[in-house]
């Protein structure tokens, strides 16, 4: 049953990641991969909130939303690929900023959501 919940969450997360990427990127005329950045930030925020809720979130919800949805919404492989493509284009500043900003913002979003959710559910 858990695998089915993960599958269902991923079935929503993966298309939403793609649509988010296309929508956000179409609004920016820059080499920086804003679409992937946004998808990763949203996934980090949601997963941080789920983690902050702790045992208040039942295991099936964690499987559906955490592993399935967030796992498919976020994308380390695309982040890596886009960073390498920026470096190949000799856009070193954008490549470095993609790494730094994605890691710092992703951790920050997860921490913010974790702390907020944890504090609200005390």
mmCIF file of N, CA and C in Angstrom:
data_model
loop_
_atom_site.group_PDB
_atom_site.id
_atom_site.type_symbol
_atom_site.label_atom_id
_atom_site.label_comp_id
_atom_site.label_asym_id
_atom_site.label_seq_id
_atom_site.Cartn_x
_atom_site.Cartn_y
_atom_site.Cartn_z
ATOM 1 N N UNK A 1 0.816 -1.198 0.000
ATOM 2 C CA UNK A 1 0.000 0.000 0.000
ATOM 3 C C UNK A 1 0.860 1.263 0.000
ATOM 4 N N UNK A 2 1.972 1.242 0.742
ATOM 5 C CA UNK A 2 2.849 2.410 0.795
ATOM 6 C C UNK A 2 3.389 2.750 -0.590
ATOM 7 N N UNK A 3 3.770 1.737 -1.345
ATOM 8 C CA UNK A 3 4.293 1.972 -2.692
ATOM 9 C C UNK A 3 3.251 2.634 -3.583
ATOM 10 N N UNK A 4 1.990 2.284 -3.418
ATOM 11 C CA UNK A 4 0.908 2.901 -4.201
ATOM 12 C C UNK A 4 0.789 4.380 -3.842
ATOM 13 N N UNK A 5 0.893 4.699 -2.558
ATOM 14 C CA UNK A 5 0.827 6.097 -2.127
ATOM 15 C C UNK A 5 2.000 6.903 -2.673
ATOM 16 N N UNK A 6 3.189 6.324 -2.655
ATOM 17 C CA UNK A 6 4.360 6.994 -3.229
ATOM 18 C C UNK A 6 4.140 7.234 -4.714
ATOM 19 N N UNK A 7 3.629 6.228 -5.410
ATOM 20 C CA UNK A 7 3.352 6.346 -6.835
ATOM 21 C C UNK A 7 2.338 7.462 -7.110
ATOM 22 N N UNK A 8 1.277 7.519 -6.322
ATOM 23 C CA UNK A 8 0.253 8.545 -6.530
ATOM 24 C C UNK A 8 0.805 9.951 -6.280
ATOM 25 N N UNK A 9 1.609 10.087 -5.218
ATOM 26 C CA UNK A 9 2.231 11.382 -4.952
ATOM 27 C C UNK A 9 3.163 11.803 -6.078
ATOM 28 N N UNK A 10 3.935 10.851 -6.574
ATOM 29 C CA UNK A 10 4.855 11.132 -7.679
ATOM 30 C C UNK A 10 4.104 11.460 -8.964
ATOM 31 N N UNK A 11 2.945 10.832 -9.152
ATOM 32 C CA UNK A 11 2.139 11.089 -10.348
ATOM 33 C C UNK A 11 1.627 12.529 -10.388
ATOM 34 N N UNK A 12 1.529 13.152 -9.238
ATOM 35 C CA UNK A 12 1.151 14.565 -9.170
ATOM 36 C C UNK A 12 2.402 15.445 -9.192
ATOM 37 N N UNK A 13 3.428 15.059 -8.444
ATOM 38 C CA UNK A 13 4.633 15.873 -8.308
ATOM 39 C C UNK A 13 5.420 16.037 -9.592
ATOM 40 N N UNK A 14 5.571 14.981 -10.363
ATOM 41 C CA UNK A 14 6.390 15.052 -11.581
ATOM 42 C C UNK A 14 5.780 15.989 -12.637
ATOM 43 N N UNK A 15 4.504 15.853 -12.964
ATOM 44 C CA UNK A 15 3.937 16.806 -13.925
ATOM 45 C C UNK A 15 3.923 18.239 -13.395
ATOM 46 N N UNK A 16 3.690 18.388 -12.084
ATOM 47 C CA UNK A 16 3.687 19.724 -11.505
ATOM 48 C C UNK A 16 5.079 20.350 -11.580
ATOM 49 N N UNK A 17 6.109 19.541 -11.382
ATOM 50 C CA UNK A 17 7.477 20.042 -11.527
ATOM 51 C C UNK A 17 7.720 20.515 -12.946
ATOM 52 N N UNK A 18 7.310 19.723 -13.912
ATOM 53 C CA UNK A 18 7.496 20.084 -15.318
ATOM 54 C C UNK A 18 6.745 21.371 -15.655
ATOM 55 N N UNK A 19 5.487 21.446 -15.239
ATOM 56 C CA UNK A 19 4.685 22.632 -15.537
ATOM 57 C C UNK A 19 5.225 23.874 -14.826
ATOM 58 N N UNK A 20 5.671 23.711 -13.604
ATOM 59 C CA UNK A 20 6.279 24.819 -12.862
ATOM 60 C C UNK A 20 7.522 25.310 -13.584
ATOM 61 N N UNK A 21 8.357 24.377 -13.987
ATOM 62 C CA UNK A 21 9.588 24.721 -14.697
ATOM 63 C C UNK A 21 9.278 25.509 -15.964
ATOM 64 N N UNK A 22 8.375 25.007 -16.760
ATOM 65 C CA UNK A 22 8.054 25.668 -18.031
ATOM 66 C C UNK A 22 7.417 27.042 -17.797
ATOM 67 N N UNK A 23 6.498 27.132 -16.858
ATOM 68 C CA UNK A 23 5.820 28.402 -16.589
ATOM 69 C C UNK A 23 6.794 29.459 -16.083
ATOM 70 N N UNK A 24 7.590 29.101 -15.096
ATOM 71 C CA UNK A 24 8.525 30.063 -14.509
ATOM 72 C C UNK A 24 9.610 30.441 -15.513
ATOM 73 N N UNK A 25 10.183 29.457 -16.175
ATOM 74 C CA UNK A 25 11.275 29.739 -17.102
ATOM 75 C C UNK A 25 10.820 30.589 -18.280
ATOM 76 N N UNK A 26 9.567 30.429 -18.705
ATOM 77 C CA UNK A 26 9.065 31.209 -19.840
ATOM 78 C C UNK A 26 8.951 32.696 -19.511
ATOM 79 N N UNK A 27 8.953 33.027 -18.239
ATOM 80 C CA UNK A 27 8.832 34.424 -17.820
ATOM 81 C C UNK A 27 10.188 35.102 -17.579
ATOM 82 N N UNK A 28 11.269 34.361 -17.767
ATOM 83 C CA UNK A 28 12.606 34.910 -17.520
ATOM 84 C C UNK A 28 13.488 34.698 -18.741
ATOM 85 N N UNK A 29 14.057 35.765 -19.227
ATOM 86 C CA UNK A 29 14.987 35.665 -20.349
ATOM 87 C C UNK A 29 16.416 35.720 -19.810
ATOM 88 N N UNK A 30 16.823 34.633 -19.211
ATOM 89 C CA UNK A 30 18.152 34.535 -18.627
ATOM 90 C C UNK A 30 18.609 33.087 -18.714
ATOM 91 N N UNK A 31 19.899 32.897 -18.581
ATOM 92 C CA UNK A 31 20.434 31.537 -18.569
ATOM 93 C C UNK A 31 20.141 30.818 -17.266
ATOM 94 N N UNK A 32 19.917 31.579 -16.187
ATOM 95 C CA UNK A 32 19.703 30.952 -14.885
ATOM 96 C C UNK A 32 18.448 30.087 -14.913
ATOM 97 N N UNK A 33 18.506 28.854 -14.433
ATOM 98 C CA UNK A 33 17.361 27.933 -14.479
ATOM 99 C C UNK A 33 16.334 28.205 -13.366
ATOM 100 N N UNK A 34 15.614 29.304 -13.495
ATOM 101 C CA UNK A 34 14.643 29.703 -12.477
ATOM 102 C C UNK A 34 13.535 28.673 -12.273
ATOM 103 N N UNK A 35 13.147 27.975 -13.316
ATOM 104 C CA UNK A 35 12.077 26.982 -13.196
ATOM 105 C C UNK A 35 12.449 25.833 -12.285
ATOM 106 N N UNK A 36 13.623 25.269 -12.503
ATOM 107 C CA UNK A 36 14.091 24.175 -11.654
ATOM 108 C C UNK A 36 14.331 24.673 -10.230
ATOM 109 N N UNK A 37 14.893 25.866 -10.112
ATOM 110 C CA UNK A 37 15.114 26.463 -8.797
ATOM 111 C C UNK A 37 13.792 26.573 -8.033
ATOM 112 N N UNK A 38 12.760 27.058 -8.685
ATOM 113 C CA UNK A 38 11.455 27.224 -8.043
ATOM 114 C C UNK A 38 10.872 25.877 -7.616
ATOM 115 N N UNK A 39 10.927 24.894 -8.496
ATOM 116 C CA UNK A 39 10.398 23.566 -8.168
ATOM 117 C C UNK A 39 11.140 22.972 -6.966
ATOM 118 N N UNK A 40 12.462 23.106 -6.945
ATOM 119 C CA UNK A 40 13.241 22.572 -5.826
ATOM 120 C C UNK A 40 12.944 23.320 -4.534
ATOM 121 N N UNK A 41 12.722 24.616 -4.630
ATOM 122 C CA UNK A 41 12.410 25.411 -3.446
ATOM 123 C C UNK A 41 11.048 25.031 -2.868
ATOM 124 N N UNK A 42 10.066 24.864 -3.728
ATOM 125 C CA UNK A 42 8.730 24.465 -3.274
ATOM 126 C C UNK A 42 8.782 23.089 -2.614
ATOM 127 N N UNK A 43 9.474 22.147 -3.241
ATOM 128 C CA UNK A 43 9.594 20.809 -2.663
ATOM 129 C C UNK A 43 10.295 20.825 -1.315
ATOM 130 N N UNK A 44 11.334 21.637 -1.190
ATOM 131 C CA UNK A 44 12.052 21.749 0.090
ATOM 132 C C UNK A 44 11.153 22.346 1.165
ATOM 133 N N UNK A 45 10.364 23.318 0.788
ATOM 134 C CA UNK A 45 9.442 23.957 1.729
ATOM 135 C C UNK A 45 8.389 22.964 2.226
ATOM 136 N N UNK A 46 7.793 22.230 1.305
ATOM 137 C CA UNK A 46 6.761 21.252 1.674
ATOM 138 C C UNK A 46 7.349 20.144 2.543
ATOM 139 N N UNK A 47 8.505 19.615 2.148
ATOM 140 C CA UNK A 47 9.110 18.528 2.926
ATOM 141 C C UNK A 47 9.558 19.018 4.304
ATOM 142 N N UNK A 48 10.044 20.247 4.375
ATOM 143 C CA UNK A 48 10.404 20.817 5.670
ATOM 144 C C UNK A 48 9.202 20.935 6.581
ATOM 145 N N UNK A 49 8.063 21.340 6.024
ATOM 146 C CA UNK A 49 6.833 21.444 6.815
ATOM 147 C C UNK A 49 6.385 20.072 7.305
ATOM 148 N N UNK A 50 6.445 19.079 6.443
ATOM 149 C CA UNK A 50 6.073 17.725 6.850
ATOM 150 C C UNK A 50 6.984 17.209 7.955
ATOM 151 N N UNK A 51 8.270 17.455 7.808
ATOM 152 C CA UNK A 51 9.218 17.005 8.831
ATOM 153 C C UNK A 51 8.989 17.748 10.149
ATOM 154 N N UNK A 52 8.674 19.028 10.058
ATOM 155 C CA UNK A 52 8.419 19.812 11.260
ATOM 156 C C UNK A 52 7.187 19.366 12.010
ATOM 157 N N UNK A 53 6.248 18.799 11.283
ATOM 158 C CA UNK A 53 5.022 18.303 11.915
ATOM 159 C C UNK A 53 5.287 17.043 12.722
ATOM 160 N N UNK A 54 6.369 16.357 12.410
ATOM 161 C CA UNK A 54 6.752 15.168 13.168
ATOM 162 C C UNK A 54 5.690 14.087 13.154
ATOM 163 N N UNK A 55 5.382 13.553 14.324
ATOM 164 C CA UNK A 55 4.444 12.441 14.428
ATOM 165 C C UNK A 55 2.993 12.858 14.224
ATOM 166 N N UNK A 56 2.746 14.161 14.068
ATOM 167 C CA UNK A 56 1.376 14.619 13.793
ATOM 168 C C UNK A 56 0.932 14.228 12.389
ATOM 169 N N UNK A 57 1.905 13.907 11.534
ATOM 170 C CA UNK A 57 1.596 13.495 10.169
ATOM 171 C C UNK A 57 1.647 11.973 10.115
ATOM 172 N N UNK A 58 0.539 11.333 9.771
ATOM 173 C CA UNK A 58 0.530 9.864 9.691
ATOM 174 C C UNK A 58 1.479 9.349 8.599
ATOM 175 N N UNK A 59 1.995 8.158 8.797
ATOM 176 C CA UNK A 59 2.937 7.565 7.844
ATOM 177 C C UNK A 59 2.398 7.532 6.406
ATOM 178 N N UNK A 60 1.134 7.188 6.175
ATOM 179 C CA UNK A 60 0.657 7.194 4.789
ATOM 180 C C UNK A 60 0.736 8.578 4.131
ATOM 181 N N UNK A 61 0.503 9.625 4.900
ATOM 182 C CA UNK A 61 0.597 10.987 4.354
ATOM 183 C C UNK A 61 2.052 11.313 4.028
ATOM 184 N N UNK A 62 2.980 10.882 4.884
ATOM 185 C CA UNK A 62 4.402 11.091 4.596
ATOM 186 C C UNK A 62 4.821 10.373 3.322
ATOM 187 N N UNK A 63 4.311 9.170 3.133
ATOM 188 C CA UNK A 63 4.636 8.422 1.915
ATOM 189 C C UNK A 63 4.090 9.130 0.682
ATOM 190 N N UNK A 64 2.855 9.576 0.766
ATOM 191 C CA UNK A 64 2.200 10.254 -0.364
ATOM 192 C C UNK A 64 2.836 11.607 -0.653
ATOM 193 N N UNK A 65 2.874 12.467 0.365
ATOM 194 C CA UNK A 65 3.311 13.847 0.162
ATOM 195 C C UNK A 65 4.828 14.007 0.236
ATOM 196 N N UNK A 66 5.457 13.336 1.183
ATOM 197 C CA UNK A 66 6.899 13.494 1.354
ATOM 198 C C UNK A 66 7.694 12.746 0.308
ATOM 199 N N UNK A 67 7.603 11.437 0.343
ATOM 200 C CA UNK A 67 8.389 10.625 -0.584
ATOM 201 C C UNK A 67 7.888 10.747 -2.018
ATOM 202 N N UNK A 68 6.589 10.617 -2.213
ATOM 203 C CA UNK A 68 6.036 10.644 -3.566
ATOM 204 C C UNK A 68 6.043 12.024 -4.194
ATOM 205 N N UNK A 69 5.259 12.940 -3.612
ATOM 206 C CA UNK A 69 5.111 14.273 -4.198
ATOM 207 C C UNK A 69 6.423 15.052 -4.189
ATOM 208 N N UNK A 70 7.037 15.191 -3.003
ATOM 209 C CA UNK A 70 8.266 15.991 -2.912
ATOM 210 C C UNK A 70 9.423 15.335 -3.661
ATOM 211 N N UNK A 71 9.466 14.004 -3.623
ATOM 212 C CA UNK A 71 10.517 13.305 -4.357
ATOM 213 C C UNK A 71 10.437 13.548 -5.854
ATOM 214 N N UNK A 72 9.228 13.645 -6.378
ATOM 215 C CA UNK A 72 9.054 13.892 -7.808
ATOM 216 C C UNK A 72 9.080 15.379 -8.140
ATOM 217 N N UNK A 73 8.672 16.213 -7.204
ATOM 218 C CA UNK A 73 8.654 17.657 -7.435
ATOM 219 C C UNK A 73 10.069 18.228 -7.492
ATOM 220 N N UNK A 74 10.937 17.729 -6.640
ATOM 221 C CA UNK A 74 12.311 18.213 -6.629
ATOM 222 C C UNK A 74 13.149 17.390 -7.589
ATOM 223 N N UNK A 75 14.244 17.967 -8.053
ATOM 224 C CA UNK A 75 15.013 17.268 -9.058
ATOM 225 C C UNK A 75 16.498 17.598 -8.967
ATOM 226 N N UNK A 76 17.222 16.720 -8.335
ATOM 227 C CA UNK A 76 18.670 16.895 -8.232
ATOM 228 C C UNK A 76 19.330 16.641 -9.589
ATOM 229 N N UNK A 77 18.797 15.719 -10.343
ATOM 230 C CA UNK A 77 19.409 15.399 -11.636
ATOM 231 C C UNK A 77 19.310 16.575 -12.607
ATOM 232 N N UNK A 78 18.167 17.223 -12.681
ATOM 233 C CA UNK A 78 18.029 18.376 -13.571
ATOM 234 C C UNK A 78 18.878 19.539 -13.083
ATOM 235 N N UNK A 79 18.909 19.742 -11.774
ATOM 236 C CA UNK A 79 19.768 20.778 -11.182
ATOM 237 C C UNK A 79 21.221 20.536 -11.599
ATOM 238 N N UNK A 80 21.691 19.315 -11.491
ATOM 239 C CA UNK A 80 23.072 18.975 -11.862
ATOM 240 C C UNK A 80 23.306 19.180 -13.350
ATOM 241 N N UNK A 81 22.377 18.693 -14.150
ATOM 242 C CA UNK A 81 22.496 18.812 -15.606
ATOM 243 C C UNK A 81 22.542 20.280 -16.025
ATOM 244 N N UNK A 82 21.634 21.090 -15.484
ATOM 245 C CA UNK A 82 21.591 22.500 -15.867
ATOM 246 C C UNK A 82 22.852 23.241 -15.414
ATOM 247 N N UNK A 83 23.387 22.858 -14.273
ATOM 248 C CA UNK A 83 24.634 23.474 -13.808
ATOM 249 C C UNK A 83 25.780 23.125 -14.748
ATOM 250 N N UNK A 84 25.852 21.870 -15.163
ATOM 251 C CA UNK A 84 26.895 21.461 -16.112
ATOM 252 C C UNK A 84 26.728 22.156 -17.461
ATOM 253 N N UNK A 85 25.501 22.305 -17.917
ATOM 254 C CA UNK A 85 25.243 23.008 -19.189
ATOM 255 C C UNK A 85 25.675 24.474 -19.105
ATOM 256 N N UNK A 86 25.445 25.113 -17.970
ATOM 257 C CA UNK A 86 25.893 26.494 -17.790
ATOM 258 C C UNK A 86 27.417 26.573 -17.856
ATOM 259 N N UNK A 87 28.084 25.632 -17.227
ATOM 260 C CA UNK A 87 29.549 25.611 -17.261
ATOM 261 C C UNK A 87 30.058 25.360 -18.682
ATOM 262 N N UNK A 88 29.401 24.477 -19.421
ATOM 263 C CA UNK A 88 29.786 24.222 -20.813
ATOM 264 C C UNK A 88 29.660 25.472 -21.667
ATOM 265 N N UNK A 89 28.672 26.287 -21.363
ATOM 266 C CA UNK A 89 28.462 27.548 -22.099
ATOM 267 C C UNK A 89 29.378 28.658 -21.597
ATOM 268 N N UNK A 90 30.245 28.314 -20.667
ATOM 269 C CA UNK A 90 31.167 29.252 -20.045
ATOM 270 C C UNK A 90 30.436 30.341 -19.254
ATOM 271 N N UNK A 91 29.248 30.012 -18.790
ATOM 272 C CA UNK A 91 28.482 30.900 -17.921
ATOM 273 C C UNK A 91 28.802 30.502 -16.483
ATOM 274 N N UNK A 92 30.061 30.679 -16.108
ATOM 275 C CA UNK A 92 30.544 30.198 -14.819
ATOM 276 C C UNK A 92 29.867 30.877 -13.639
ATOM 277 N N UNK A 93 29.600 32.155 -13.775
ATOM 278 C CA UNK A 93 28.919 32.866 -12.695
ATOM 279 C C UNK A 93 27.540 32.252 -12.444
ATOM 280 N N UNK A 94 26.771 32.025 -13.516
ATOM 281 C CA UNK A 94 25.443 31.424 -13.369
ATOM 282 C C UNK A 94 25.535 30.006 -12.818
ATOM 283 N N UNK A 95 26.528 29.250 -13.253
ATOM 284 C CA UNK A 95 26.702 27.878 -12.750
ATOM 285 C C UNK A 95 26.991 27.893 -11.256
ATOM 286 N N UNK A 96 27.910 28.751 -10.832
ATOM 287 C CA UNK A 96 28.250 28.833 -9.413
ATOM 288 C C UNK A 96 27.060 29.338 -8.598
ATOM 289 N N UNK A 97 26.375 30.346 -9.118
ATOM 290 C CA UNK A 97 25.216 30.882 -8.402
ATOM 291 C C UNK A 97 24.086 29.860 -8.325
ATOM 292 N N UNK A 98 23.936 29.049 -9.363
ATOM 293 C CA UNK A 98 22.908 28.012 -9.325
ATOM 294 C C UNK A 98 23.170 27.051 -8.168
ATOM 295 N N UNK A 99 24.417 26.662 -7.997
ATOM 296 C CA UNK A 99 24.763 25.748 -6.908
ATOM 297 C C UNK A 99 24.556 26.426 -5.557
ATOM 298 N N UNK A 100 25.122 27.592 -5.388
ATOM 299 C CA UNK A 100 25.070 28.276 -4.093
ATOM 300 C C UNK A 100 23.639 28.650 -3.731
ATOM 301 N N UNK A 101 22.949 29.296 -4.642
ATOM 302 C CA UNK A 101 21.596 29.776 -4.342
ATOM 303 C C UNK A 101 20.628 28.614 -4.135
ATOM 304 N N UNK A 102 20.737 27.574 -4.939
ATOM 305 C CA UNK A 102 19.837 26.435 -4.788
ATOM 306 C C UNK A 102 20.046 25.738 -3.452
ATOM 307 N N UNK A 103 21.284 25.500 -3.081
ATOM 308 C CA UNK A 103 21.558 24.806 -1.820
ATOM 309 C C UNK A 103 21.151 25.668 -0.625
ATOM 310 N N UNK A 104 21.563 26.927 -0.617
ATOM 311 C CA UNK A 104 21.249 27.804 0.512
ATOM 312 C C UNK A 104 19.748 28.050 0.624
ATOM 313 N N UNK A 105 19.101 28.360 -0.491
ATOM 314 C CA UNK A 105 17.656 28.627 -0.457
ATOM 315 C C UNK A 105 16.867 27.364 -0.120
ATOM 316 N N UNK A 106 17.271 26.219 -0.652
ATOM 317 C CA UNK A 106 16.581 24.971 -0.346
ATOM 318 C C UNK A 106 16.674 24.606 1.124
ATOM 319 N N UNK A 107 17.870 24.715 1.679
ATOM 320 C CA UNK A 107 18.037 24.448 3.107
ATOM 321 C C UNK A 107 17.291 25.482 3.946
ATOM 322 N N UNK A 108 17.347 26.728 3.517
ATOM 323 C CA UNK A 108 16.635 27.787 4.236
ATOM 324 C C UNK A 108 15.132 27.577 4.222
ATOM 325 N N UNK A 109 14.592 27.191 3.068
ATOM 326 C CA UNK A 109 13.151 26.943 2.963
ATOM 327 C C UNK A 109 12.738 25.774 3.839
ATOM 328 N N UNK A 110 13.521 24.711 3.809
ATOM 329 C CA UNK A 110 13.205 23.543 4.636
ATOM 330 C C UNK A 110 13.272 23.895 6.122
ATOM 331 N N UNK A 111 14.291 24.636 6.505
ATOM 332 C CA UNK A 111 14.440 25.032 7.905
ATOM 333 C C UNK A 111 13.315 25.963 8.346
ATOM 334 N N UNK A 112 12.975 26.917 7.510
ATOM 335 C CA UNK A 112 11.884 27.839 7.832
ATOM 336 C C UNK A 112 10.562 27.089 7.995
ATOM 337 N N UNK A 113 10.260 26.214 7.052
ATOM 338 C CA UNK A 113 9.009 25.453 7.125
ATOM 339 C C UNK A 113 9.012 24.500 8.318
ATOM 340 N N UNK A 114 10.157 23.859 8.552
ATOM 341 C CA UNK A 114 10.283 22.951 9.688
ATOM 342 C C UNK A 114 10.017 23.700 10.992
ATOM 343 N N UNK A 115 10.710 24.810 11.177
ATOM 344 C CA UNK A 115 10.559 25.588 12.415
ATOM 345 C C UNK A 115 9.169 26.135 12.606
ATOM 346 N N UNK A 116 8.582 26.624 11.542
ATOM 347 C CA UNK A 116 7.228 27.184 11.625
ATOM 348 C C UNK A 116 6.210 26.106 11.973
ATOM 349 N N UNK A 117 6.248 24.997 11.266
ATOM 350 C CA UNK A 117 5.326 23.909 11.515
ATOM 351 C C UNK A 117 5.513 23.336 12.912
ATOM 352 N N UNK A 118 6.749 23.147 13.295
ATOM 353 C CA UNK A 118 7.054 22.604 14.620
ATOM 354 C C UNK A 118 6.504 23.522 15.713
ATOM 355 N N UNK A 119 6.695 24.823 15.553
ATOM 356 C CA UNK A 119 6.219 25.787 16.549
ATOM 357 C C UNK A 119 4.690 25.843 16.600
ATOM 358 N N UNK A 120 4.051 25.753 15.472
ATOM 359 C CA UNK A 120 2.588 25.817 15.414
ATOM 360 C C UNK A 120 1.920 24.585 16.022
ATOM 361 N N UNK A 121 2.587 23.441 15.954
ATOM 362 C CA UNK A 121 1.985 22.201 16.422
ATOM 363 C C UNK A 121 2.409 21.815 17.838
ATOM 364 N N UNK A 122 3.093 22.697 18.524
ATOM 365 C CA UNK A 122 3.494 22.400 19.913
ATOM 366 C C UNK A 122 2.312 22.398 20.822
#
